[in-house]
mmCIF file of C-alpha atoms and ligand atoms in Angstrom:
data_model
loop_
_atom_site.group_PDB
_atom_site.id
_atom_site.type_symbol
_atom_site.label_atom_id
_atom_site.label_comp_id
_atom_site.label_asym_id
_atom_site.label_seq_id
_atom_site.Cartn_x
_atom_site.Cartn_y
_atom_site.Cartn_z
ATOM 1 C CA UNK M 725 76.106 114.945 106.134
ATOM 2 C CA UNK M 726 73.517 112.308 105.454
ATOM 3 C CA UNK M 727 71.182 114.548 104.227
ATOM 4 C CA UNK M 728 73.748 117.450 102.313
ATOM 5 C CA UNK M 729 73.506 116.858 98.196
ATOM 6 C CA UNK M 730 77.156 116.114 98.193
ATOM 7 C CA UNK M 731 78.758 117.542 94.263
ATOM 8 C CA UNK M 732 81.675 114.889 93.423
ATOM 9 C CA UNK M 733 83.522 116.982 90.622
ATOM 10 C CA UNK M 734 85.575 113.982 88.360
ATOM 11 C CA UNK M 735 83.612 111.160 90.037
ATOM 12 C CA UNK M 736 84.930 109.230 86.569
ATOM 13 C CA UNK M 737 89.332 109.795 87.933
ATOM 14 C CA UNK M 738 91.317 107.777 89.906
ATOM 15 C CA UNK M 739 90.091 110.008 93.055
ATOM 16 C CA UNK M 740 86.762 110.624 91.810
ATOM 17 C CA UNK M 741 85.457 107.987 91.744
ATOM 18 C CA UNK M 742 87.248 105.792 94.982
ATOM 19 C CA UNK M 743 85.729 109.365 96.270
ATOM 20 C CA UNK M 744 82.208 108.171 94.698
ATOM 21 C CA UNK M 745 82.334 104.750 96.006
ATOM 22 C CA UNK M 746 83.036 106.113 99.493
ATOM 23 C CA UNK M 747 80.086 108.484 99.661
ATOM 24 C CA UNK M 748 78.263 105.800 98.266
ATOM 25 C CA UNK M 749 79.451 102.420 100.881
ATOM 26 C CA UNK M 750 78.506 105.212 103.946
ATOM 27 C CA UNK M 751 74.772 105.358 102.581
ATOM 28 C CA UNK M 752 74.729 109.145 101.057
ATOM 29 C CA UNK M 753 71.554 108.625 97.848
ATOM 30 C CA UNK M 754 71.853 112.162 97.056
ATOM 31 C CA UNK M 755 75.190 112.734 94.999
ATOM 32 C CA UNK M 756 75.590 114.804 91.942
ATOM 33 C CA UNK M 757 77.895 113.434 89.820
ATOM 34 C CA UNK M 758 79.905 115.566 87.222
ATOM 35 C CA UNK M 759 81.865 114.989 84.258
ATOM 36 C CA UNK M 760 83.474 116.576 81.452
ATOM 37 C CA UNK M 761 80.502 115.020 79.325
ATOM 38 C CA UNK M 762 77.502 116.469 82.532
ATOM 39 C CA UNK M 763 79.526 119.778 82.687
ATOM 40 C CA UNK M 764 83.211 121.728 80.553
ATOM 41 C CA UNK M 765 84.505 122.836 84.068
ATOM 42 C CA UNK M 766 86.544 125.169 82.135
ATOM 43 C CA UNK M 767 84.126 126.378 80.655
ATOM 44 C CA UNK M 768 82.650 129.673 83.310
ATOM 45 C CA UNK M 769 78.891 129.389 81.311
ATOM 46 C CA UNK M 770 78.794 126.228 81.642
ATOM 47 C CA UNK M 771 79.956 126.075 84.978
ATOM 48 C CA UNK M 772 78.090 127.910 85.959
ATOM 49 C CA UNK M 773 74.926 127.101 84.806
ATOM 50 C CA UNK M 774 75.721 124.130 86.519
ATOM 51 C CA UNK M 775 76.124 125.023 89.972
ATOM 52 C CA UNK M 776 72.050 126.954 89.388
ATOM 53 C CA UNK M 777 70.317 124.227 87.913
ATOM 54 C CA UNK M 778 71.806 121.422 91.004
ATOM 55 C CA UNK M 779 72.526 123.961 93.340
ATOM 56 C CA UNK M 780 74.423 121.129 95.747
ATOM 57 C CA UNK M 781 75.520 122.246 100.442
ATOM 58 C CA UNK M 782 78.717 120.663 99.635
ATOM 59 C CA UNK M 783 81.437 119.948 97.059
ATOM 60 C CA UNK M 784 84.483 117.853 96.369
ATOM 61 C CA UNK M 785 87.150 118.766 93.370
ATOM 62 C CA UNK M 786 88.723 115.843 92.955
ATOM 63 C CA UNK M 787 88.137 117.171 88.670
ATOM 64 C CA UNK M 788 92.064 118.185 86.979
ATOM 65 C CA UNK M 789 94.213 117.391 84.355
ATOM 66 C CA UNK M 790 96.801 115.133 85.648
ATOM 67 C CA UNK M 791 99.811 112.989 85.004
ATOM 68 C CA UNK M 792 103.267 111.805 85.271
ATOM 69 C CA UNK M 793 106.356 113.972 85.835
ATOM 70 C CA UNK M 794 106.683 113.766 81.820
ATOM 71 C CA UNK M 795 103.730 114.324 80.698
ATOM 72 C CA UNK M 796 103.529 117.908 83.461
ATOM 73 C CA UNK M 797 106.937 118.809 80.921
ATOM 74 C CA UNK M 798 105.686 118.938 77.718
ATOM 75 C CA UNK M 799 102.090 119.562 77.803
ATOM 76 C CA UNK M 800 103.108 123.201 80.187
ATOM 77 C CA UNK M 801 100.967 125.028 79.080
ATOM 78 C CA UNK M 802 97.709 123.120 79.711
ATOM 79 C CA UNK M 803 98.523 121.994 82.862
ATOM 80 C CA UNK M 804 98.601 125.488 84.589
ATOM 81 C CA UNK M 805 95.383 126.768 81.525
ATOM 82 C CA UNK M 806 93.088 124.079 82.621
ATOM 83 C CA UNK M 807 93.857 123.140 85.917
ATOM 84 C CA UNK M 808 93.556 127.227 87.309
ATOM 85 C CA UNK M 809 89.461 126.828 85.224
ATOM 86 C CA UNK M 810 88.695 124.260 86.674
ATOM 87 C CA UNK M 811 88.922 126.077 90.501
ATOM 88 C CA UNK M 812 88.319 129.263 90.238
ATOM 89 C CA UNK M 813 84.989 128.459 87.880
ATOM 90 C CA UNK M 814 84.326 126.155 90.570
ATOM 91 C CA UNK M 815 84.979 127.981 93.653
ATOM 92 C CA UNK M 816 83.245 131.416 92.694
ATOM 93 C CA UNK M 817 80.404 128.747 91.144
ATOM 94 C CA UNK M 818 79.985 127.473 94.600
ATOM 95 C CA UNK M 819 80.345 130.983 96.263
ATOM 96 C CA UNK M 820 78.092 132.630 94.041
ATOM 97 C CA UNK M 821 74.934 129.556 95.168
ATOM 98 C CA UNK M 822 75.531 129.239 98.716
ATOM 99 C CA UNK M 823 77.665 126.074 98.491
ATOM 100 C CA UNK M 824 78.046 125.470 102.158
ATOM 101 C CA UNK M 825 81.329 123.133 102.815
ATOM 102 C CA UNK M 826 83.819 123.072 99.802
ATOM 103 C CA UNK M 827 86.517 120.626 99.819
ATOM 104 C CA UNK M 828 89.425 121.090 97.310
ATOM 105 C CA UNK M 829 92.247 118.302 96.615
ATOM 106 C CA UNK M 830 95.619 120.540 95.719
ATOM 107 C CA UNK M 831 98.992 117.227 95.768
ATOM 108 C CA UNK M 832 102.688 117.391 97.162
ATOM 109 C CA UNK M 833 104.204 118.510 94.358
ATOM 110 C CA UNK M 834 103.447 122.335 95.436
ATOM 111 C CA UNK M 835 106.052 122.217 97.286
ATOM 112 C CA UNK M 836 109.020 123.305 96.952
ATOM 113 C CA UNK M 837 111.377 121.245 94.635
ATOM 114 C CA UNK M 838 114.564 121.413 97.988
ATOM 115 C CA UNK M 839 112.307 121.434 100.981
ATOM 116 C CA UNK M 840 113.139 120.253 104.774
ATOM 117 C CA UNK M 841 111.626 116.584 104.678
ATOM 118 C CA UNK M 842 109.268 114.819 105.957
ATOM 119 C CA UNK M 843 106.910 118.640 104.486
ATOM 120 C CA UNK M 844 104.970 120.368 106.857
ATOM 121 C CA UNK M 845 102.141 122.029 105.951
ATOM 122 C CA UNK M 846 103.872 126.137 106.787
ATOM 123 C CA UNK M 847 106.573 124.669 104.085
ATOM 124 C CA UNK M 848 103.947 125.512 101.363
ATOM 125 C CA UNK M 849 105.735 128.907 99.032
ATOM 126 C CA UNK M 850 108.924 129.258 101.679
ATOM 127 C CA UNK M 851 111.478 128.107 98.155
ATOM 128 C CA UNK M 852 111.840 127.399 94.100
ATOM 129 C CA UNK M 853 109.654 124.497 92.914
ATOM 130 C CA UNK M 854 110.699 121.855 90.619
ATOM 131 C CA UNK M 855 110.405 122.387 86.855
ATOM 132 C CA UNK M 856 108.706 119.653 85.410
ATOM 133 C CA UNK M 857 105.209 120.260 86.866
ATOM 134 C CA UNK M 858 105.924 124.427 87.828
ATOM 135 C CA UNK M 859 102.651 125.461 85.949
ATOM 136 C CA UNK M 860 101.121 122.541 87.410
ATOM 137 C CA UNK M 861 102.094 123.774 91.371
ATOM 138 C CA UNK M 862 101.864 126.500 90.396
ATOM 139 C CA UNK M 863 97.305 125.837 89.944
ATOM 140 C CA UNK M 864 97.474 124.151 92.592
ATOM 141 C CA UNK M 865 98.976 126.741 95.455
ATOM 142 C CA UNK M 866 96.547 129.521 93.461
ATOM 143 C CA UNK M 867 93.257 127.348 94.444
ATOM 144 C CA UNK M 868 94.498 126.749 97.846
ATOM 145 C CA UNK M 869 94.464 130.573 98.122
ATOM 146 C CA UNK M 870 91.238 130.642 96.331
ATOM 147 C CA UNK M 871 90.088 128.365 98.751
ATOM 148 C CA UNK M 872 91.681 130.265 102.271
ATOM 149 C CA UNK M 873 90.634 133.945 100.649
ATOM 150 C CA UNK M 874 87.149 133.079 100.291
ATOM 151 C CA UNK M 875 86.928 132.394 103.543
ATOM 152 C CA UNK M 876 89.254 135.222 104.251
ATOM 153 C CA UNK M 877 87.076 137.676 102.516
ATOM 154 C CA UNK M 878 83.183 136.804 102.364
ATOM 155 C CA UNK M 879 83.752 133.386 104.951
ATOM 156 C CA UNK M 880 83.352 130.398 103.006
ATOM 157 C CA UNK M 881 83.236 126.947 104.439
ATOM 158 C CA UNK M 882 85.737 125.917 102.088
ATOM 159 C CA UNK M 883 89.466 124.253 102.451
ATOM 160 C CA UNK M 884 91.829 121.913 101.055
ATOM 161 C CA UNK M 885 93.491 118.829 101.442
ATOM 162 C CA UNK M 886 97.255 117.643 100.372
ATOM 163 C CA UNK M 887 97.311 114.704 98.964
ATOM 164 C CA UNK M 888 100.606 112.646 98.517
ATOM 165 C CA UNK M 889 101.404 110.238 95.042
ATOM 166 C CA UNK M 890 97.578 108.440 94.987
ATOM 167 C CA UNK M 891 97.574 104.891 92.871
ATOM 168 C CA UNK M 892 94.755 102.546 93.280
ATOM 169 C CA UNK M 893 91.775 101.076 90.232
ATOM 170 C CA UNK M 894 91.646 103.912 87.372
ATOM 171 C CA UNK M 895 95.035 103.853 87.405
ATOM 172 C CA UNK M 896 96.578 105.886 84.372
ATOM 173 C CA UNK M 897 98.841 103.294 82.911
ATOM 174 C CA UNK M 898 99.552 104.761 79.730
ATOM 175 C CA UNK M 899 103.946 104.753 79.384
ATOM 176 C CA UNK M 900 104.416 108.268 77.949
ATOM 177 C CA UNK M 901 101.230 110.084 80.568
ATOM 178 C CA UNK M 902 100.810 107.709 83.508
ATOM 179 C CA UNK M 903 103.018 108.466 87.157
ATOM 180 C CA UNK M 904 105.459 105.475 88.083
ATOM 181 C CA UNK M 905 104.022 103.161 90.470
ATOM 182 C CA UNK M 906 101.067 102.165 87.858
ATOM 183 C CA UNK M 907 103.835 102.868 85.146
ATOM 184 C CA UNK M 908 106.174 100.097 86.421
ATOM 185 C CA UNK M 909 102.616 98.271 87.675
ATOM 186 C CA UNK M 910 102.357 97.429 84.028
ATOM 187 C CA UNK M 911 106.381 97.512 82.597
ATOM 188 C CA UNK M 912 107.007 94.768 85.050
ATOM 189 C CA UNK M 913 104.074 92.570 83.839
ATOM 190 C CA UNK M 914 104.490 92.755 80.251
ATOM 191 C CA UNK M 915 108.598 92.246 81.366
ATOM 192 C CA UNK M 916 106.713 89.140 82.648
ATOM 193 C CA UNK M 917 104.218 87.913 79.844
ATOM 194 C CA UNK M 918 106.512 88.438 77.257
ATOM 195 C CA UNK M 919 109.765 86.953 78.756
ATOM 196 C CA UNK M 920 111.698 89.940 79.101
ATOM 197 C CA UNK M 921 114.740 90.047 80.903
ATOM 198 C CA UNK M 922 114.910 93.382 81.995
ATOM 199 C CA UNK M 923 112.850 95.732 83.017
ATOM 200 C CA UNK M 924 113.558 100.045 82.143
ATOM 201 C CA UNK M 925 112.978 102.300 85.034
ATOM 202 C CA UNK M 926 113.848 106.023 84.645
ATOM 203 C CA UNK M 927 116.599 107.915 86.362
ATOM 204 C CA UNK M 928 118.371 106.997 89.217
ATOM 205 C CA UNK M 929 116.025 105.074 90.984
ATOM 206 C CA UNK M 930 117.783 107.119 94.255
ATOM 207 C CA UNK M 931 114.531 109.589 94.580
ATOM 208 C CA UNK M 932 112.004 109.339 97.504
ATOM 209 C CA UNK M 933 108.651 108.776 96.585
ATOM 210 C CA UNK M 934 105.353 108.238 99.588
ATOM 211 C CA UNK M 935 102.290 106.434 98.130
ATOM 212 C CA UNK M 936 98.453 106.609 99.485
ATOM 213 C CA UNK M 937 95.967 104.128 98.303
ATOM 214 C CA UNK M 938 93.496 105.607 96.726
ATOM 215 C CA UNK M 939 90.713 104.102 98.904
ATOM 216 C CA UNK M 940 92.352 105.601 101.636
ATOM 217 C CA UNK M 941 92.718 108.703 99.949
ATOM 218 C CA UNK M 942 88.216 108.484 99.518
ATOM 219 C CA UNK M 943 88.690 107.129 103.594
ATOM 220 C CA UNK M 944 89.917 110.621 104.551
ATOM 221 C CA UNK M 945 87.917 113.253 102.758
ATOM 222 C CA UNK M 946 84.953 111.638 103.609
ATOM 223 C CA UNK M 947 86.283 111.246 107.250
ATOM 224 C CA UNK M 948 87.737 115.311 106.467
ATOM 225 C CA UNK M 949 83.979 116.350 104.651
ATOM 226 C CA UNK M 950 83.034 115.398 107.953
ATOM 227 C CA UNK M 951 84.940 116.226 110.934
ATOM 228 C CA UNK M 952 86.640 119.582 109.570
ATOM 229 C CA UNK M 953 85.700 123.130 108.977
ATOM 230 C CA UNK M 954 87.329 125.918 107.093
ATOM 231 C CA UNK M 955 88.181 127.887 110.510
ATOM 232 C CA UNK M 956 90.255 124.455 112.264
ATOM 233 C CA UNK M 957 92.927 125.217 109.544
ATOM 234 C CA UNK M 958 92.648 129.070 109.057
ATOM 235 C CA UNK M 959 92.331 129.733 112.317
ATOM 236 C CA UNK M 960 95.535 128.173 113.291
ATOM 237 C CA UNK M 961 97.488 129.777 110.836
ATOM 238 C CA UNK M 962 97.946 127.043 108.063
ATOM 239 C CA UNK M 963 96.139 126.960 104.811
ATOM 240 C CA UNK M 964 95.401 123.644 104.129
ATOM 241 C CA UNK M 965 96.343 119.845 105.261
ATOM 242 C CA UNK M 966 98.224 117.073 104.065
ATOM 243 C CA UNK M 967 97.174 113.659 103.202
ATOM 244 C CA UNK M 968 99.216 110.852 103.617
ATOM 245 C CA UNK M 969 101.212 108.060 105.290
ATOM 246 C CA UNK M 970 104.072 109.468 106.759
ATOM 247 C CA UNK M 971 106.780 106.927 104.829
ATOM 248 C CA UNK M 972 108.298 107.180 101.922
ATOM 249 C CA UNK M 973 110.668 103.841 99.974
ATOM 250 C CA UNK M 974 113.135 105.321 97.463
ATOM 251 C CA UNK M 975 111.872 103.795 92.997
ATOM 252 C CA UNK M 976 114.024 100.913 93.478
ATOM 253 C CA UNK M 977 112.740 99.558 96.037
ATOM 254 C CA UNK M 978 109.228 100.416 94.287
ATOM 255 C CA UNK M 979 110.383 98.370 91.904
ATOM 256 C CA UNK M 980 111.301 95.450 93.978
ATOM 257 C CA UNK M 981 108.226 94.759 95.913
ATOM 258 C CA UNK M 982 106.099 95.669 91.951
ATOM 259 C CA UNK M 983 108.348 92.412 90.570
ATOM 260 C CA UNK M 984 107.381 90.901 93.589
ATOM 261 C CA UNK M 985 103.996 91.201 93.398
ATOM 262 C CA UNK M 986 103.247 90.588 89.799
ATOM 263 C CA UNK M 987 106.405 87.667 90.169
ATOM 264 C CA UNK M 988 109.522 88.635 88.192
ATOM 265 C CA UNK M 989 112.220 87.847 88.027
ATOM 266 C CA UNK M 990 114.400 89.703 85.446
ATOM 267 C CA UNK M 991 116.373 92.810 86.470
ATOM 268 C CA UNK M 992 116.308 96.520 86.418
ATOM 269 C CA UNK M 993 118.113 99.062 83.365
ATOM 270 C CA UNK M 994 118.172 102.266 84.968
ATOM 271 C CA UNK M 995 117.792 105.193 81.169
ATOM 272 C CA UNK M 996 119.113 108.360 83.212
ATOM 273 C CA UNK M 997 118.513 110.153 80.141
ATOM 274 C CA UNK M 998 115.119 110.146 81.172
ATOM 275 C CA UNK M 999 114.121 113.191 84.455
ATOM 276 C CA UNK M 1000 114.530 112.087 88.661
ATOM 277 C CA UNK M 1001 112.817 115.188 89.467
ATOM 278 C CA UNK M 1002 112.602 116.368 93.183
ATOM 279 C CA UNK M 1003 114.566 114.544 95.455
ATOM 280 C CA UNK M 1004 112.765 113.114 97.896
ATOM 281 C CA UNK M 1005 108.707 113.995 98.411
ATOM 282 C CA UNK M 1006 107.226 112.978 101.929
ATOM 283 C CA UNK M 1007 104.310 115.158 103.335
ATOM 284 C CA UNK M 1008 104.902 115.760 107.349
ATOM 285 C CA UNK M 1009 100.658 114.173 108.937
ATOM 286 C CA UNK M 1010 101.580 114.835 111.963
ATOM 287 C CA UNK M 1011 98.649 117.269 111.941
ATOM 288 C CA UNK M 1012 95.529 114.674 109.820
ATOM 289 C CA UNK M 1013 96.776 112.027 113.101
ATOM 290 C CA UNK M 1014 96.244 115.066 115.287
ATOM 291 C CA UNK M 1015 92.836 115.149 114.085
ATOM 292 C CA UNK M 1016 92.578 110.633 114.583
ATOM 293 C CA UNK M 1017 92.885 109.656 110.671
ATOM 294 C CA UNK M 1018 95.354 107.136 109.781
ATOM 295 C CA UNK M 1019 96.100 105.586 106.536
ATOM 296 C CA UNK M 1020 94.927 101.594 106.305
ATOM 297 C CA UNK M 1021 96.664 99.819 103.593
ATOM 298 C CA UNK M 1022 99.919 99.118 103.984
ATOM 299 C CA UNK M 1023 102.291 99.623 100.590
ATOM 300 C CA UNK M 1024 101.670 96.065 98.975
ATOM 301 C CA UNK M 1025 98.778 95.178 99.954
ATOM 302 C CA UNK M 1026 97.094 98.151 98.012
ATOM 303 C CA UNK M 1027 100.171 97.297 95.047
ATOM 304 C CA UNK M 1028 98.047 94.360 95.125
ATOM 305 C CA UNK M 1029 95.252 95.502 95.107
ATOM 306 C CA UNK M 1030 95.573 97.913 92.110
ATOM 307 C CA UNK M 1031 97.496 95.146 90.020
ATOM 308 C CA UNK M 1032 94.215 92.796 89.572
ATOM 309 C CA UNK M 1033 92.711 95.733 89.192
ATOM 310 C CA UNK M 1034 95.351 96.184 86.106
ATOM 311 C CA UNK M 1035 94.784 92.358 85.837
ATOM 312 C CA UNK M 1036 90.639 91.660 85.246
ATOM 313 C CA UNK M 1037 90.730 96.459 82.912
ATOM 314 C CA UNK M 1038 93.819 96.438 80.846
ATOM 315 C CA UNK M 1039 92.770 97.159 77.704
HETATM 316 P P1 LIG S 665 106.502 112.764 90.022
HETATM 317 O O1 LIG S 665 106.802 112.466 91.368
HETATM 318 O O2 LIG S 665 106.600 114.072 90.129
HETATM 319 O O3 LIG S 665 108.612 113.098 90.139
HETATM 320 O O4 LIG S 665 106.403 112.090 89.461
HETATM 321 P P2 LIG S 665 106.298 110.565 88.682
HETATM 322 O O5 LIG S 665 105.276 109.994 89.051
HETATM 323 O O6 LIG S 665 106.611 110.264 87.446
HETATM 324 O O7 LIG S 665 107.845 110.363 89.003
HETATM 325 C C1 LIG S 665 108.976 109.528 89.865
HETATM 326 C C2 LIG S 665 110.011 109.159 89.810
HETATM 327 O O8 LIG S 665 109.686 107.685 89.245
HETATM 328 C C3 LIG S 665 110.897 110.167 89.560
HETATM 329 O O9 LIG S 665 112.111 109.865 89.210
HETATM 330 C C4 LIG S 665 110.733 109.020 88.009
HETATM 331 O O10 LIG S 665 112.361 109.021 86.794
HETATM 332 C C5 LIG S 665 110.037 107.722 88.554
HETATM 333 N N1 LIG S 665 110.348 107.092 87.111
HETATM 334 C C6 LIG S 665 111.004 105.582 86.638
HETATM 335 N N2 LIG S 665 110.148 104.801 85.972
HETATM 336 C C7 LIG S 665 109.599 105.736 85.541
HETATM 337 C C8 LIG S 665 107.980 105.087 84.598
HETATM 338 O O11 LIG S 665 107.673 104.381 83.860
HETATM 339 N N3 LIG S 665 107.245 106.270 84.472
HETATM 340 C C9 LIG S 665 107.085 107.357 85.669
HETATM 341 N N4 LIG S 665 106.314 108.442 84.741
HETATM 342 N N5 LIG S 665 108.218 107.446 86.749
HETATM 343 C C10 LIG S 665 108.816 106.575 86.293
#
């Protein structure tokens, strides 16, 4: 894989930047990095011109419009439109330019709202989606199906992975659009600094979520780009591969861990006017484990490293 020209689409985001750091640390020198300032992947002409000019061998699609429960629900049109356009443009441009291998990153919110837990790959499209992130999920499912059907019709070596909730350096700490983990790091930190007695946590605190440190995800992507091919998935009857830890906890347990990492002793007030979202979201990662990959970073360690990054880099 070292000799390949590898394009990382979306390399400035939390996921793309972690993937870039991983490939650089593994000695890859031939990286093509793209972000909105280099190419607008929502624009078909620009995307095609970029591929024709750079001719990547491998492509990792980490470019996406992403956000937490509130952002997904407010910017519904943008979440479906931007993501559909990015995927369609990148995957078709890859095909036209004979890209040898492509990995598309989805998200665990693509599974049905009331899916049995833990969620196996084959549960995709077996029930209605969670309303708050349906637009994003539909777009990501379309991306999975693009890869699958470019393989089925043209034999393209393109496949998708479904990471669970990710967190880490370069996360989004904006309380209006962020996911729960960075939001709570910020709320707890500010409460400590401002000597508040309590912090506000959205919903009831009872939903369960699984979290993967983004540097572990980058490690999995590096492993899979090297070791597996589209045929390993599709010929065995599944459309994508889950990436997670296989362990979850409640939002209130998460809040307690964050309180202890930050060193805040105040109390938690639950705001039940805010949505809970899906009651539970845990991936079945047995296929990934069988391929020989497991996560390495414990949740608390990942939170400590993310908090350290936040302290140095917050605006
Ligand atoms: P989801 O996994 O798609 O539901 O996205 P989030 O990470 O945004 O939310 C996960 C859960 O954490 C939901 O039940 C939220 O209501 C809850 N939560 C609690 N406090 C917060 C917060 O400050 N921000 C966010 N985004 N979610 C919160």
